[in-house]
CSV table of C-alpha atoms in Angstrom, one decimal:
chain,number,residue,atom,x,y,z
A,1,MET,CA,97.1,152.0,104.4
A,2,THR,CA,98.4,153.2,101.0
A,3,SER,CA,96.2,150.8,99.0
A,4,SER,CA,93.2,151.8,101.1
A,5,LEU,CA,93.8,155.5,100.3
A,6,THR,CA,94.2,154.7,96.6
A,7,ALA,CA,91.0,152.7,96.6
A,8,ALA,CA,89.2,155.5,98.4
A,9,ALA,CA,90.5,158.0,95.9
A,10,SER,CA,89.3,155.9,93.0
A,11,ILE,CA,85.8,155.6,94.6
A,12,LEU,CA,85.7,159.4,95.1
A,13,GLY,CA,86.8,160.0,91.5
A,14,LEU,CA,84.3,157.5,90.1
A,15,SER,CA,81.5,159.0,92.2
A,16,PHE,CA,82.3,162.5,91.0
A,17,SER,CA,82.2,161.3,87.4
A,18,LEU,CA,79.0,159.4,87.8
A,19,ALA,CA,77.4,162.5,89.3
A,20,MET,CA,78.4,164.4,86.2
A,21,ALA,CA,77.1,161.7,83.9
A,22,PHE,CA,73.7,161.5,85.5
A,23,ALA,CA,73.1,165.1,86.3
A,24,PRO,CA,69.7,166.4,85.3
A,25,GLY,CA,69.7,167.3,81.6
A,26,ALA,CA,73.1,165.6,80.9
A,27,ARG,CA,73.6,164.0,77.5
A,28,ALA,CA,76.4,162.1,75.9
A,29,ALA,CA,78.9,164.3,73.9
A,30,GLU,CA,81.7,163.4,71.6
A,31,LEU,CA,84.8,165.4,72.5
A,32,LYS,CA,87.9,165.9,70.4
A,33,VAL,CA,90.9,166.3,72.7
A,34,LEU,CA,94.3,167.8,71.7
A,35,ALA,CA,96.9,166.3,74.0
A,36,GLY,CA,100.7,166.3,74.5
A,37,GLY,CA,102.3,163.1,73.3
A,38,ALA,CA,103.9,162.5,76.7
A,39,LEU,CA,100.4,162.1,78.1
A,40,THR,CA,99.7,159.0,76.0
A,41,GLY,CA,100.0,156.6,78.9
A,42,VAL,CA,98.0,158.8,81.4
A,43,LEU,CA,95.1,159.6,79.1
A,44,GLY,CA,95.2,156.0,77.6
A,45,ASP,CA,94.3,154.9,81.1
A,46,LEU,CA,92.0,157.8,82.2
A,47,GLY,CA,90.2,158.3,78.9
A,48,PRO,CA,88.2,155.0,79.0
A,49,LYS,CA,87.4,155.6,82.7
A,50,PHE,CA,86.0,159.0,81.9
A,51,GLU,CA,83.9,157.6,79.1
A,52,GLN,CA,82.5,154.8,81.2
A,53,ALA,CA,81.7,157.1,84.1
A,54,SER,CA,80.3,160.0,82.1
A,55,GLY,CA,78.8,158.5,78.9
A,56,HIS,CA,80.8,161.0,76.8
A,57,LYS,CA,83.1,159.8,74.1
A,58,LEU,CA,86.7,161.0,73.5
A,59,THR,CA,88.8,161.2,70.4
A,60,ILE,CA,92.3,162.1,71.5
A,61,GLN,CA,94.9,163.5,69.1
A,62,PHE,CA,98.4,163.1,70.7
A,63,ALA,CA,101.1,165.2,69.2
A,64,ALA,CA,104.2,167.3,70.0
A,65,THR,CA,103.9,171.0,70.6
A,66,PRO,CA,104.4,172.3,67.0
A,67,ASP,CA,101.8,169.9,65.7
A,68,LEU,CA,99.4,170.8,68.5
A,69,ILE,CA,99.7,174.5,67.6
A,70,LYS,CA,99.0,173.6,64.0
A,71,ALA,CA,96.0,171.5,65.0
A,72,ALA,CA,94.5,174.3,67.2
A,73,THR,CA,94.9,176.9,64.6
A,74,SER,CA,94.0,174.8,61.5
A,75,GLY,CA,90.3,175.7,61.7
A,76,GLU,CA,89.4,172.1,62.4
A,77,PRO,CA,87.0,171.9,65.4
A,78,PHE,CA,88.2,170.5,68.7
A,79,ASP,CA,86.7,170.7,72.2
A,80,VAL,CA,89.5,170.7,74.8
A,81,GLY,CA,93.3,170.7,75.1
A,82,VAL,CA,95.6,169.0,77.6
A,83,THR,CA,98.9,170.3,76.3
A,84,PRO,CA,102.3,171.6,77.2
A,85,VAL,CA,102.0,175.2,78.4
A,86,ASP,CA,104.1,176.2,75.5
A,87,VAL,CA,101.0,175.8,73.3
A,88,TYR,CA,99.2,178.5,75.2
A,89,LYS,CA,102.3,180.8,74.9
A,90,ASN,CA,101.6,180.9,71.1
A,91,ALA,CA,99.3,183.9,70.7
A,92,GLU,CA,97.4,182.4,67.7
A,93,ALA,CA,96.9,179.1,69.4
A,94,ARG,CA,95.9,180.7,72.7
A,95,ALA,CA,93.1,182.6,70.9
A,96,LYS,CA,91.5,179.3,70.0
A,97,PHE,CA,90.9,178.5,73.7
A,98,ALA,CA,88.4,180.1,76.0
A,99,PRO,CA,89.6,183.2,77.9
A,100,GLY,CA,90.7,182.7,81.4
A,101,PRO,CA,93.5,180.8,83.2
A,102,THR,CA,94.5,177.3,82.1
A,103,ILE,CA,94.4,174.4,84.6
A,104,ASP,CA,97.6,172.6,85.4
A,105,ILE,CA,97.1,168.9,85.2
A,106,ALA,CA,100.5,167.2,85.3
A,107,ARG,CA,104.2,168.0,85.2
A,108,VAL,CA,107.4,166.0,84.8
A,109,GLY,CA,111.1,166.5,84.7
A,110,PHE,CA,113.9,165.4,82.4
A,111,GLY,CA,116.4,162.6,82.4
A,112,VAL,CA,118.8,160.3,80.5
A,113,ALA,CA,118.1,156.7,79.7
A,114,VAL,CA,120.2,153.7,78.5
A,115,LYS,CA,119.3,150.3,77.1
A,116,ALA,CA,118.2,147.9,79.8
A,117,GLY,CA,121.3,146.2,81.3
A,118,ALA,CA,123.8,148.7,79.9
A,119,PRO,CA,126.2,150.5,82.2
A,120,LYS,CA,124.6,153.7,83.5
A,121,PRO,CA,126.6,156.9,82.9
A,122,ASP,CA,127.0,159.5,85.5
A,123,VAL,CA,124.7,162.4,85.2
A,124,SER,CA,124.7,163.6,88.8
A,125,THR,CA,126.3,167.0,88.1
A,126,PRO,CA,126.3,169.4,85.2
A,127,GLU,CA,129.8,168.4,84.3
A,128,ALA,CA,129.1,164.7,84.5
A,129,LEU,CA,126.1,165.2,82.2
A,130,LYS,CA,128.2,167.1,79.8
A,131,GLN,CA,130.8,164.4,79.7
A,132,THR,CA,128.1,161.7,79.2
A,133,LEU,CA,126.8,163.7,76.2
A,134,LEU,CA,130.3,164.0,74.8
A,135,LYS,CA,131.2,160.3,75.3
A,136,ALA,CA,127.9,158.9,74.0
A,137,LYS,CA,128.2,157.5,70.4
A,138,SER,CA,124.6,158.4,69.6
A,139,ILE,CA,121.8,160.3,71.3
A,140,ALA,CA,118.1,159.9,70.8
A,141,LEU,CA,116.3,163.3,70.8
A,142,LEU,CA,112.9,164.8,69.9
A,143,PRO,CA,113.9,168.3,68.9
A,144,GLU,CA,110.5,169.3,67.5
A,145,SER,CA,108.6,169.4,70.8
A,146,ALA,CA,108.4,171.6,73.9
A,147,ALA,CA,110.4,169.0,75.9
A,148,GLY,CA,113.0,168.8,73.0
A,149,ALA,CA,113.3,172.6,73.0
A,150,TYR,CA,114.2,172.6,76.7
A,151,VAL,CA,116.7,169.7,76.2
A,152,SER,CA,118.3,171.8,73.4
A,153,LYS,CA,118.6,174.7,75.8
A,154,VAL,CA,120.4,172.5,78.4
A,155,ILE,CA,122.7,171.1,75.7
A,156,GLU,CA,123.5,174.7,74.6
A,157,ARG,CA,124.1,175.7,78.2
A,158,LEU,CA,126.6,172.9,78.6
A,159,GLY,CA,128.4,174.1,75.5
A,160,VAL,CA,128.1,170.9,73.5
A,161,THR,CA,125.5,171.7,70.9
A,162,SER,CA,127.6,171.0,67.8
A,163,GLU,CA,128.9,167.7,69.3
A,164,VAL,CA,125.4,166.5,70.2
A,165,ASN,CA,123.9,167.5,66.9
A,166,ALA,CA,126.6,165.6,65.0
A,167,LYS,CA,125.4,162.3,66.6
A,168,ALA,CA,121.7,163.0,67.3
A,169,VAL,CA,119.2,160.3,66.3
A,170,LYS,CA,116.2,162.5,65.9
A,171,GLN,CA,112.7,161.1,66.6
A,172,THR,CA,109.3,162.2,65.5
A,173,SER,CA,107.3,161.1,68.6
A,174,PRO,CA,108.0,160.8,72.3
A,175,ALA,CA,107.9,157.0,72.3
A,176,GLY,CA,110.5,157.1,69.6
A,177,VAL,CA,113.2,158.3,72.1
A,178,PRO,CA,113.1,155.2,74.4
A,179,GLY,CA,112.3,153.0,71.4
A,180,ALA,CA,115.5,154.0,69.6
A,181,VAL,CA,117.5,153.2,72.8
A,182,ALA,CA,115.8,149.9,73.3
A,183,LYS,CA,116.5,148.9,69.7
A,184,GLY,CA,120.2,149.9,70.0
A,185,ASP,CA,119.8,152.7,67.4
A,186,ALA,CA,121.0,155.2,70.0
A,187,GLU,CA,123.3,154.7,73.0
A,188,ILE,CA,121.4,157.1,75.2
A,189,GLY,CA,118.1,158.9,75.1
A,190,VAL,CA,117.4,162.4,76.6
A,191,PHE,CA,113.8,163.3,77.3
A,192,LEU,CA,111.0,163.4,79.9
A,193,THR,CA,111.4,160.8,82.6
A,194,ASN,CA,107.9,159.4,82.4
A,195,VAL,CA,108.4,158.7,78.7
A,196,LEU,CA,111.8,157.1,79.4
A,197,ALA,CA,110.1,154.7,81.8
A,198,ALA,CA,109.5,152.3,78.9
A,199,PRO,CA,110.2,148.6,78.1
A,200,GLY,CA,113.8,147.9,77.2
A,201,VAL,CA,115.4,151.0,78.7
A,202,GLU,CA,116.4,152.1,82.2
A,203,LEU,CA,116.7,155.6,83.6
A,204,ALA,CA,120.4,156.5,84.2
A,205,GLY,CA,119.4,159.6,86.2
A,206,ASN,CA,117.5,162.9,86.2
A,207,PHE,CA,119.0,166.2,85.1
A,208,PRO,CA,121.1,167.5,87.9
A,209,GLY,CA,120.6,170.6,90.0
A,210,ASP,CA,119.3,173.7,88.3
A,211,LEU,CA,119.4,172.1,84.9
A,212,GLN,CA,116.2,170.3,86.0
A,213,GLN,CA,112.9,171.8,85.1
A,214,ASP,CA,109.3,170.4,85.0
A,215,LEU,CA,107.4,170.5,81.8
A,216,VAL,CA,103.8,171.5,82.7
A,217,PHE,CA,100.8,170.1,80.9
A,218,ALA,CA,97.7,172.3,81.3
A,219,ALA,CA,94.1,172.0,80.2
A,220,ALA,CA,91.7,174.5,78.6
A,221,VAL,CA,88.3,174.4,76.9
A,222,SER,CA,88.2,175.3,73.2
A,223,ALA,CA,86.7,178.7,72.4
A,224,GLY,CA,84.7,177.2,69.6
A,225,THR,CA,83.4,174.1,71.2
A,226,LYS,CA,79.7,173.3,71.2
A,227,GLU,CA,80.3,170.9,74.1
A,228,ALA,CA,81.6,173.3,76.7
A,229,ALA,CA,80.0,171.5,79.7
A,230,ALA,CA,81.3,168.1,78.7
A,231,ALA,CA,84.8,169.6,78.0
A,232,LYS,CA,84.8,171.2,81.4
A,233,ALA,CA,83.6,167.9,83.0
A,234,PHE,CA,86.6,166.2,81.4
A,235,ILE,CA,89.0,168.8,82.9
A,236,ASP,CA,87.3,168.4,86.3
A,237,PHE,CA,87.7,164.6,86.0
A,238,LEU,CA,91.4,165.0,85.5
A,239,GLN,CA,91.6,166.8,88.8
A,240,THR,CA,89.9,164.1,90.9
A,241,PRO,CA,91.8,162.2,93.5
A,242,ALA,CA,91.6,159.0,91.3
A,243,ALA,CA,93.0,160.8,88.2
A,244,LYS,CA,95.8,162.3,90.3
A,245,ALA,CA,96.7,158.9,91.6
A,246,THR,CA,96.9,157.6,88.0
A,247,ILE,CA,99.1,160.6,87.0
A,248,GLU,CA,101.5,159.9,89.9
A,249,ALA,CA,101.5,156.1,89.1
A,250,LYS,CA,102.5,157.0,85.5
A,251,GLY,CA,105.7,158.8,86.7
A,252,MET,CA,104.4,162.4,86.6
A,253,LYS,CA,103.4,164.9,89.3
A,254,ALA,CA,99.8,165.9,89.5
A,255,GLY,CA,98.8,169.6,89.2
């Protein structure tokens, strides 16, 4: 039954996209997309499907929140964003997107990962997570990101900021967090759970209780785009049943 529903969702999503592609007066557009780095897997899968169905072409710039804000405000043209909501909280960046509400596309929580085959530490309670952070010899983090900012808040809330900073193995991209753990450069990694679902690492557990929070990725059309219809079509595509099924399959929650 599940496979049948998934297949039906895919057909519905494809039909929707084909309808967009062959609508009267439709023409191929080239869209520049600003996207959160944690969406690399999702958009790496959905991007080509949108291109094939619609005839439009995508160039996707994946980056962490600070770099996405810089990209949006740099003066360089772009057409659509699918970014952490923190980007839109920046007034200068928000002004570069069309007025009106953003559209929630995906969300995901936080967890702790270890190298595949290594003992999994206890992170089932706030105190257990605190002790795991204190006992770990090295911790892979991505501070310069919306996700990293929340991780830092949790670490501060647990009262172990100085201890964690002293042994932090700081990364510059989301994939670097599980990568450092897989290579043995860090004993544990703390980040978004979908990013931690990577080769060579295993999830020890999610943030416990009220320490858990979803990072939301939302979409909006650029205020300066000349391809507003195509940009809107891409956002609509990301809300189809087929796209939502892919988002869920990649370890995130849709919407």
